[in-house]
Amino acid sequence: MRRNNKKRILTIWFPWLVSERLVRREPELAKQVLAAIEERRGRLVLAAVNRRAFHGGLKPGMVLADARAVQPTLQTRFINAAADRAALVRLANWTMRYTPWTGLAEGDSLFLDISGCAHLFGGEAALAADLVARLKGFGLTPLTAIADTPGAAWAACRTRREEMTILEPFAALTDAMTAMKDFPLTALRLSPDTLDSLTSFGLRTFGALYPLERRALTERFAAEPVQRLDQALGVVDEPISPIVPVPVHEARVACLEPLVTRDGIETGLRRLLEELCRNLTRSGEGARQLTLACYRVDGTAARIRVGTSRPSRWSEPLFRLFYEKLDEVDPGFGVEVMTVSATRVETLKPAQENWQVKGDGAAGLTELVDRLGNRFGFGRIARPAPRQSWLPERAVEDAAPFTATETPGWPTGRERPLRLLKVPEPVEATALVPDDPPMMFRRGGKAYRVRAADGPERLEGEWWLKDEPPRDYYQVEDEDGRRYWLFRQGLYDGSTAPRWFLHGVFA
């Protein structure tokens, strides 16, 4: 067993989240006795109540008829679990302004791993105070706690029920046990059945479990109590699942005044990219995907993402990729925090030079591909690459712009048209004798007289396509000097009449 004292976890509990979300939608409910109801086993029961209803004697789980007997003026709305969950996710996204490691927790709560982040806001107390003040400004009632483990923070928040509770870092396991010995078992995140079983034996606090032998506790109540207790004490790790992948590199800036103009956002973006690129240089990496997040004062966040076709750590080209999308960022009443994250990185050799400064052809192509990729999607950008096949329409395939292919190059000594039709176009053609080049062909109702012709070049069908007849290709020139690539498919063997096709146009 080992303890992890390096992390600091902040939990936020929104005890009235359901009712406060309803009030945000219907402000006239703010001064009403309010409850969200749902149907359970054919009866309407209270699923959540507001503060007035709670202090008036109503609790979740009460039958609606009984609740109305206690509070005749009770206002009700059917609960919308999906909307409540979405609201909690939006809050989790907003709290990423403090740390990228934000996850959802049980019971309208969030976990924030603020390890290494608190000093950016003046310390843990200042961070929590800022967080609480902003959430209260949104019309919410947050209760927060900070501790070494998610379990300890969650338990402290439920036990103290204060706007801000901070458990100092535990130097040893005994310190953690002492700090939490009076916490009720209801704060241990147990299932209702397990909690009922423990309380039926008179076990009501964390401290009541300490003297019990772990093996006996597990045999009697399964592994849940031991696991939850060890997680709270830090004996075993409890990872937090972030709502979005934690970026490999991130740069962050808190604005002195909310940014309301695009110029201000551009200035902040340049600063962030320069810092991010310095970090990438130190780690020997280049970014392939980046995200700009703008946290607004109204509690929402706007994000735009860009990608690169090759690893990059030069701020100016990356800025130009964001520049085209900055109109998507609505600053609203102002942006107070901006972050730029490298969500996908790859190793970038130090020998690679700044292609922007060099200004060679590859640099321009790379920038073009990046701009097109961010505008239309990288999956829609490809280059033609040779493929092993004698048939022209099968001798080419789409490849990623900068991906090396192992197939052999284009066949040499065989002249091919500048424009090759993806699907050969049937035409009508006539010749003096069966195996001669055409004298005339008709395409789309228009006749073309052939002035000169060269060929044939015979291409056999691929061996696994036994039913495909051979082709005789001719380069022909009409009276206006235009050159075409025609082929006759099939042989004059008396079984099937050959057919003529137009397959390309020369320059």
XYZ file of C-alpha atoms in Angstrom:
507
model
C 0.000 0.000 0.000
C 1.133 3.537 -0.647
C -0.177 6.998 -0.056
C -0.188 9.806 -2.552
C 0.225 13.221 -0.942
C 1.240 15.033 -4.078
C -2.206 15.793 -5.415
C -4.648 18.400 -4.282
C -8.249 17.874 -5.238
C -11.042 20.428 -5.148
C -14.627 19.282 -5.204
C -17.649 21.451 -5.936
C -21.089 20.400 -4.819
C -24.222 22.075 -6.151
C -26.880 20.973 -3.624
C -29.658 22.956 -5.340
C -28.558 22.561 -8.935
C -31.882 21.180 -10.225
C -34.023 23.925 -8.742
C -31.515 26.651 -9.591
C -31.492 25.520 -13.198
C -35.295 25.744 -13.227
C -35.105 29.239 -11.757
C -32.657 30.349 -14.435
C -35.218 29.240 -17.007
C -38.236 30.622 -15.096
C -37.076 33.481 -12.844
C -40.569 33.859 -11.352
C -39.938 30.588 -9.450
C -37.122 32.146 -7.426
C -39.319 32.936 -4.430
C -41.534 29.871 -4.652
C -41.476 26.584 -2.776
C -40.274 24.469 -5.645
C -39.695 20.793 -6.336
C -38.813 18.688 -9.357
C -40.973 15.581 -9.504
C -40.822 12.227 -11.253
C -42.923 9.109 -11.482
C -41.802 6.069 -9.468
C -43.859 2.903 -9.410
C -47.013 4.699 -10.429
C -46.641 7.523 -7.914
C -45.382 11.060 -8.259
C -42.546 11.728 -5.843
C -40.134 14.594 -5.241
C -36.847 14.107 -7.083
C -35.245 17.392 -5.987
C -36.307 20.406 -3.938
C -35.126 23.972 -3.588
C -33.816 25.556 -0.413
C -37.231 26.933 0.610
C -38.858 23.550 0.229
C -36.069 21.820 2.134
C -36.309 24.163 5.089
C -40.084 23.810 4.905
C -39.830 20.114 5.621
C -39.761 18.652 2.127
C -37.140 16.149 1.019
C -36.446 14.154 -2.126
C -38.326 10.876 -2.095
C -41.524 12.239 -0.549
C -44.783 11.434 -2.265
C -46.167 14.529 -3.951
C -49.539 14.261 -2.191
C -47.790 14.194 1.198
C -45.577 17.110 0.186
C -48.591 19.220 -0.770
C -50.135 18.473 2.605
C -47.026 20.015 4.200
C -46.567 22.835 1.702
C -49.855 23.648 -0.100
C -48.148 26.349 -2.213
C -45.611 23.896 -3.611
C -44.729 24.547 -7.263
C -43.613 21.545 -9.269
C -41.936 20.796 -12.557
C -41.090 17.410 -14.013
C -37.413 16.668 -13.682
C -35.286 16.681 -16.815
C -32.276 14.541 -15.957
C -30.629 15.057 -19.343
C -30.840 18.843 -19.067
C -29.523 18.752 -15.496
C -26.618 16.573 -16.583
C -25.890 18.868 -19.525
C -25.841 21.850 -17.160
C -23.322 20.069 -14.938
C -21.152 19.272 -17.964
C -21.247 22.924 -19.017
C -20.124 23.907 -15.551
C -17.332 21.343 -15.759
C -16.224 22.858 -19.054
C -16.240 26.303 -17.530
C -14.168 25.217 -14.512
C -11.429 24.167 -16.931
C -10.395 27.811 -16.745
C -8.771 26.790 -13.433
C -7.333 23.412 -14.416
C -7.568 21.166 -17.466
C -8.091 18.143 -15.211
C -11.814 18.429 -14.450
C -14.147 15.485 -14.025
C -17.707 14.701 -13.011
C -18.406 13.220 -9.590
C -21.374 11.617 -7.904
C -24.303 13.714 -6.783
C -24.174 17.004 -8.720
C -20.492 17.413 -7.960
C -17.273 18.056 -9.809
C -13.688 17.086 -9.112
C -10.878 19.469 -10.048
C -7.279 18.364 -9.812
C -5.644 21.671 -8.881
C -2.191 20.212 -8.245
C 0.300 22.768 -9.452
C -2.434 25.231 -10.459
C -3.378 26.958 -7.225
C -0.366 29.289 -7.193
C -1.584 30.825 -10.474
C -4.590 32.175 -8.585
C -2.840 33.176 -5.375
C -3.123 29.885 -3.505
C -5.797 27.326 -2.747
C -7.932 29.637 -0.649
C -7.825 32.388 -3.254
C -8.664 29.931 -6.020
C -11.628 28.520 -4.109
C -12.841 31.993 -3.175
C -12.659 33.150 -6.780
C -14.461 30.014 -7.932
C -17.245 30.369 -5.367
C -17.727 34.071 -6.109
C -18.071 33.480 -9.839
C -20.465 30.558 -9.438
C -22.629 32.574 -7.055
C -22.674 35.286 -9.679
C -24.286 32.746 -12.018
C -27.092 32.251 -9.515
C -25.737 28.971 -8.136
C -25.016 27.793 -4.611
C -21.629 26.042 -4.614
C -20.054 24.259 -1.669
C -16.369 23.445 -2.075
C -13.667 21.501 -0.287
C -9.969 20.879 -0.966
C -8.066 17.833 0.230
C -5.411 15.345 -0.800
C -7.848 12.842 -2.290
C -11.183 12.996 -4.102
C -12.781 10.936 -1.344
C -11.544 13.219 1.416
C -12.616 16.346 -0.454
C -16.026 14.866 -1.227
C -16.526 13.809 2.387
C -15.385 17.154 3.793
C -17.720 19.016 1.460
C -20.711 16.890 2.519
C -19.811 17.007 6.185
C -18.890 20.656 6.662
C -21.407 21.987 4.096
C -19.532 25.293 3.837
C -18.653 27.442 0.878
C -14.985 26.642 1.332
C -13.334 23.891 3.356
C -9.620 23.186 3.133
C -8.048 20.116 4.702
C -4.336 20.751 5.004
C -2.055 18.221 3.286
C -1.676 15.047 5.306
C 1.912 14.363 6.315
C 1.097 10.802 7.304
C -1.735 8.316 7.228
C -2.485 8.984 10.887
C -3.086 12.650 10.082
C -5.673 11.696 7.486
C -7.357 9.288 9.889
C -7.493 11.944 12.581
C -8.887 14.585 10.253
C -11.712 12.353 9.040
C -12.488 10.177 12.039
C -15.720 12.072 12.823
C -16.966 12.202 9.241
C -20.296 10.339 8.893
C -20.447 7.228 6.771
C -22.983 8.993 4.549
C -19.983 10.943 3.229
C -18.108 7.783 2.203
C -19.942 7.449 -1.144
C -21.436 4.045 -0.330
C -24.393 2.380 -1.978
C -27.642 2.679 0.037
C -27.731 -1.040 0.846
C -24.147 -1.065 2.123
C -24.747 2.079 4.147
C -27.880 0.592 5.737
C -26.006 -2.581 6.616
C -23.166 -0.680 8.293
C -25.454 1.627 10.260
C -27.522 -1.346 11.409
C -24.365 -2.526 13.196
C -23.948 0.854 14.849
C -21.123 1.972 12.538
C -21.775 5.619 11.755
C -18.429 7.385 11.278
C -15.190 6.876 9.415
C -13.468 6.408 12.748
C -15.752 3.526 13.583
C -14.273 1.558 10.693
C -10.615 2.149 11.568
C -10.323 -0.527 14.300
C -12.114 -3.182 12.260
C -10.031 -5.848 10.616
C -10.113 -5.282 6.842
C -10.570 -8.909 5.889
C -13.549 -9.344 8.201
C -15.047 -6.077 6.964
C -14.742 -7.245 3.385
C -16.208 -10.668 4.109
C -19.209 -9.131 5.851
C -19.906 -6.049 3.688
C -18.046 -6.805 0.413
C -15.144 -4.707 -0.808
C -16.947 -1.383 -1.136
C -16.447 0.070 2.380
C -12.755 -0.863 2.466
C -12.150 0.498 -1.009
C -13.914 3.788 -0.354
C -12.167 4.228 2.982
C -8.737 3.541 1.457
C -9.477 5.977 -1.357
C -10.470 8.705 1.077
C -7.375 8.119 3.221
C -5.104 8.011 0.199
C -3.999 4.437 0.783
C -4.976 3.656 -2.795
C -5.173 6.049 -5.712
C -8.473 7.186 -7.141
C -7.946 8.645 -10.600
C -10.196 11.418 -11.873
C -11.565 10.910 -15.354
C -11.342 14.274 -17.119
C -14.311 15.304 -19.245
C -11.924 16.046 -22.106
C -8.460 14.584 -22.660
C -5.864 16.485 -20.722
C -3.608 18.294 -23.206
C 0.051 17.459 -23.406
C 1.038 21.133 -23.371
C -1.027 24.153 -22.443
C -0.446 27.889 -22.164
C -2.831 30.036 -20.147
C -3.370 33.758 -19.621
C -5.787 35.555 -17.295
C -6.812 38.927 -18.698
C -6.667 41.985 -16.475
C -9.807 43.282 -18.177
C -12.290 41.153 -20.127
C -11.471 41.117 -23.823
C -14.378 42.240 -25.984
C -12.646 42.832 -29.326
C -11.035 40.582 -31.872
C -7.817 42.586 -31.687
C -7.516 41.814 -28.006
C -8.112 38.123 -28.592
C -5.498 38.101 -31.373
C -2.927 39.695 -29.053
C -3.616 37.132 -26.355
C -3.469 34.302 -28.881
C -0.049 35.374 -30.157
C 1.302 35.474 -26.623
C -0.076 32.042 -25.817
C 1.278 30.470 -28.998
C 4.743 31.844 -28.341
C 4.733 30.329 -24.864
C 3.329 27.037 -26.117
C 5.946 26.800 -28.882
C 8.736 27.408 -26.375
C 7.429 24.469 -24.346
C 7.237 22.305 -27.457
C 10.812 23.215 -28.361
C 12.054 22.211 -24.923
C 10.299 18.844 -25.183
C 11.434 18.213 -28.775
C 7.863 17.941 -30.027
C 5.603 19.560 -32.561
C 1.854 20.104 -32.410
C -0.553 18.293 -34.694
C -3.775 19.480 -33.043
C -4.383 22.626 -31.023
C -7.362 24.083 -29.202
C -7.987 27.699 -28.315
C -10.396 28.112 -25.389
C -11.868 31.500 -24.462
C -13.624 31.567 -21.092
C -16.219 34.312 -20.922
C -17.473 36.194 -17.908
C -20.960 34.720 -18.336
C -19.667 31.274 -17.451
C -19.508 29.856 -20.956
C -16.497 28.949 -23.046
C -15.843 29.144 -26.770
C -13.399 26.731 -28.362
C -11.895 26.467 -31.822
C -9.592 23.725 -33.008
C -7.009 23.554 -35.762
C -4.758 20.813 -37.053
C -1.520 20.587 -38.970
C -0.385 18.182 -41.641
C 3.082 17.962 -40.054
C 4.348 18.571 -36.504
C 4.872 22.286 -36.012
C 6.153 24.515 -33.219
C 6.376 27.896 -34.938
C 3.938 30.411 -33.627
C 3.307 32.520 -36.713
C 2.062 29.738 -39.037
C -0.032 28.371 -36.181
C -1.468 31.834 -35.582
C -2.518 32.074 -39.227
C -4.424 28.801 -38.874
C -6.383 30.221 -35.942
C -6.745 33.611 -37.603
C -9.217 32.331 -40.191
C -11.477 30.924 -37.471
C -11.359 33.713 -34.904
C -14.672 35.095 -36.134
C -16.239 31.985 -34.577
C -15.318 33.316 -31.114
C -18.067 35.522 -29.759
C -16.543 37.407 -26.816
C -19.994 38.237 -25.435
C -19.550 40.390 -22.344
C -15.828 39.684 -22.387
C -13.215 36.942 -22.333
C -11.385 36.732 -19.032
C -9.196 33.635 -19.483
C -7.634 32.199 -22.633
C -5.810 28.915 -23.072
C -4.100 27.265 -26.015
C -3.599 23.525 -25.728
C -1.607 21.111 -27.833
C -3.940 18.129 -27.662
C -1.872 16.007 -30.027
C 1.867 16.204 -30.454
C 4.544 14.257 -32.267
C 8.291 14.135 -32.016
C 9.964 16.816 -34.103
C 13.653 16.423 -34.842
C 15.766 19.383 -33.733
C 17.498 19.401 -37.120
C 14.313 20.539 -38.820
C 14.555 24.224 -39.545
C 11.952 26.941 -39.527
C 10.416 26.377 -42.933
C 8.690 29.741 -42.768
C 11.992 31.554 -42.636
C 13.564 29.379 -45.291
C 10.629 29.944 -47.584
C 11.277 26.913 -49.783
C 8.605 25.201 -51.829
C 7.843 22.590 -49.208
C 7.089 25.318 -46.697
C 4.528 26.926 -48.944
C 2.954 23.572 -49.730
C 2.766 22.680 -46.054
C 1.045 25.932 -45.199
C -1.371 25.521 -48.090
C -2.273 21.989 -47.008
C -2.785 23.165 -43.419
C -5.084 25.969 -44.477
C -7.107 23.750 -46.791
C -7.226 21.002 -44.182
C -8.618 23.297 -41.511
C -11.136 24.722 -43.934
C -12.401 21.550 -45.600
C -11.008 18.736 -43.436
C -7.701 16.927 -43.749
C -9.490 13.783 -44.857
C -10.525 15.554 -48.055
C -6.993 16.477 -49.110
C -4.979 13.927 -51.018
C -2.333 13.638 -53.674
C -2.259 11.105 -56.530
C 0.191 8.300 -55.894
C 1.240 5.495 -58.268
C -0.309 2.092 -57.826
C 0.806 -1.237 -59.225
C -1.502 -1.759 -62.239
C -1.250 -1.633 -66.030
C -4.753 -0.281 -66.457
C -4.543 3.545 -66.334
C -7.624 4.160 -64.157
C -6.289 1.698 -61.574
C -2.702 2.857 -61.629
C -3.356 5.781 -59.307
C -4.679 6.112 -55.774
C -5.207 8.874 -53.233
C -2.487 9.305 -50.609
C -2.017 11.706 -47.704
C -0.157 14.845 -48.777
C 3.077 14.079 -46.983
C 2.908 10.325 -46.500
C 5.621 8.354 -48.260
C 4.341 5.460 -50.375
C 6.184 2.192 -50.920
C 4.721 1.498 -54.354
C 6.943 1.819 -57.429
C 6.877 5.046 -59.420
C 4.901 5.784 -62.535
C 5.746 3.540 -65.521
C 8.232 5.151 -67.879
C 8.201 5.166 -71.693
C 4.417 5.257 -71.829
C 2.865 8.556 -72.734
C -0.275 9.331 -70.823
C -2.770 12.231 -71.241
C -2.709 15.240 -68.962
C -6.307 14.682 -68.037
C -7.374 11.105 -67.452
C -11.077 10.418 -67.113
C -11.862 8.528 -63.942
C -14.365 6.393 -65.861
C -13.810 5.848 -69.614
C -16.554 7.508 -71.659
C -18.220 5.387 -74.382
C -17.991 6.893 -77.902
C -18.925 5.781 -81.405
C -15.968 5.306 -83.742
C -15.401 4.055 -87.269
C -12.245 2.659 -88.906
C -11.307 1.593 -92.421
C -10.516 -1.930 -91.365
C -11.219 -3.580 -88.024
C -7.721 -3.207 -86.522
C -7.021 0.288 -87.844
C -7.143 3.468 -85.768
C -10.436 5.358 -85.945
C -11.126 7.762 -88.829
C -13.886 9.498 -86.955
C -15.589 9.279 -83.598
C -18.764 10.768 -82.221
C -18.997 12.099 -78.679
C -22.064 13.690 -77.170
C -23.714 13.992 -80.586
C -20.733 15.819 -82.115
C -18.535 14.242 -84.771
C -14.725 14.493 -84.645
C -12.719 13.696 -87.771
C -9.306 12.198 -87.053
C -6.411 13.861 -88.850
C -3.607 11.771 -87.392
C -3.338 8.766 -85.119
C -0.633 6.826 -83.309
C -0.967 3.337 -81.858
C -2.064 0.904 -80.838
C -0.712 0.278 -77.354
C -2.271 -2.955 -76.200
C -3.090 -3.342 -72.495
C -4.270 -6.734 -71.332
C -6.724 -7.117 -68.499
C -5.311 -8.076 -65.118
C -4.971 -11.814 -64.723
C -7.493 -12.106 -61.899
C -10.127 -10.430 -64.090
C -10.357 -13.144 -66.714
C -13.509 -11.764 -68.336
C -12.001 -8.368 -69.083
C -11.031 -8.078 -72.771
C -7.806 -6.367 -73.899
C -7.643 -2.704 -74.885
C -5.959 -1.098 -77.888
C -5.130 2.539 -77.114
C -4.683 5.217 -79.826
C -3.513 8.796 -79.577
C -5.567 10.691 -82.140
C -5.660 14.306 -83.318
C -8.778 15.895 -84.765
C -8.977 18.578 -87.466
C -8.752 21.353 -84.872
C -5.518 19.976 -83.416
C -7.025 18.606 -80.250
C -5.531 15.314 -79.083
C -7.493 12.494 -77.502
C -6.739 9.124 -76.011
C -9.144 6.496 -77.328
C -9.178 2.782 -76.889
C -11.000 -0.109 -78.457
C -12.010 -2.782 -75.981
C -12.304 -6.315 -77.263
C -11.190 -8.254 -80.349
C -12.884 -8.960 -83.638
C -13.300 -12.649 -82.891
C -16.912 -12.872 -83.959
C -18.284 -13.360 -80.453
C -18.698 -9.785 -79.178
C -18.330 -6.544 -81.082
C -15.528 -4.337 -79.724
C -16.485 -1.020 -78.089
C -14.746 2.334 -78.254
C -14.051 4.625 -75.282
C -12.523 8.037 -74.692
C -10.140 7.788 -71.735
C -8.247 11.075 -71.701
C -7.346 14.407 -73.266
C -3.791 15.550 -74.008
C -2.634 19.101 -73.505
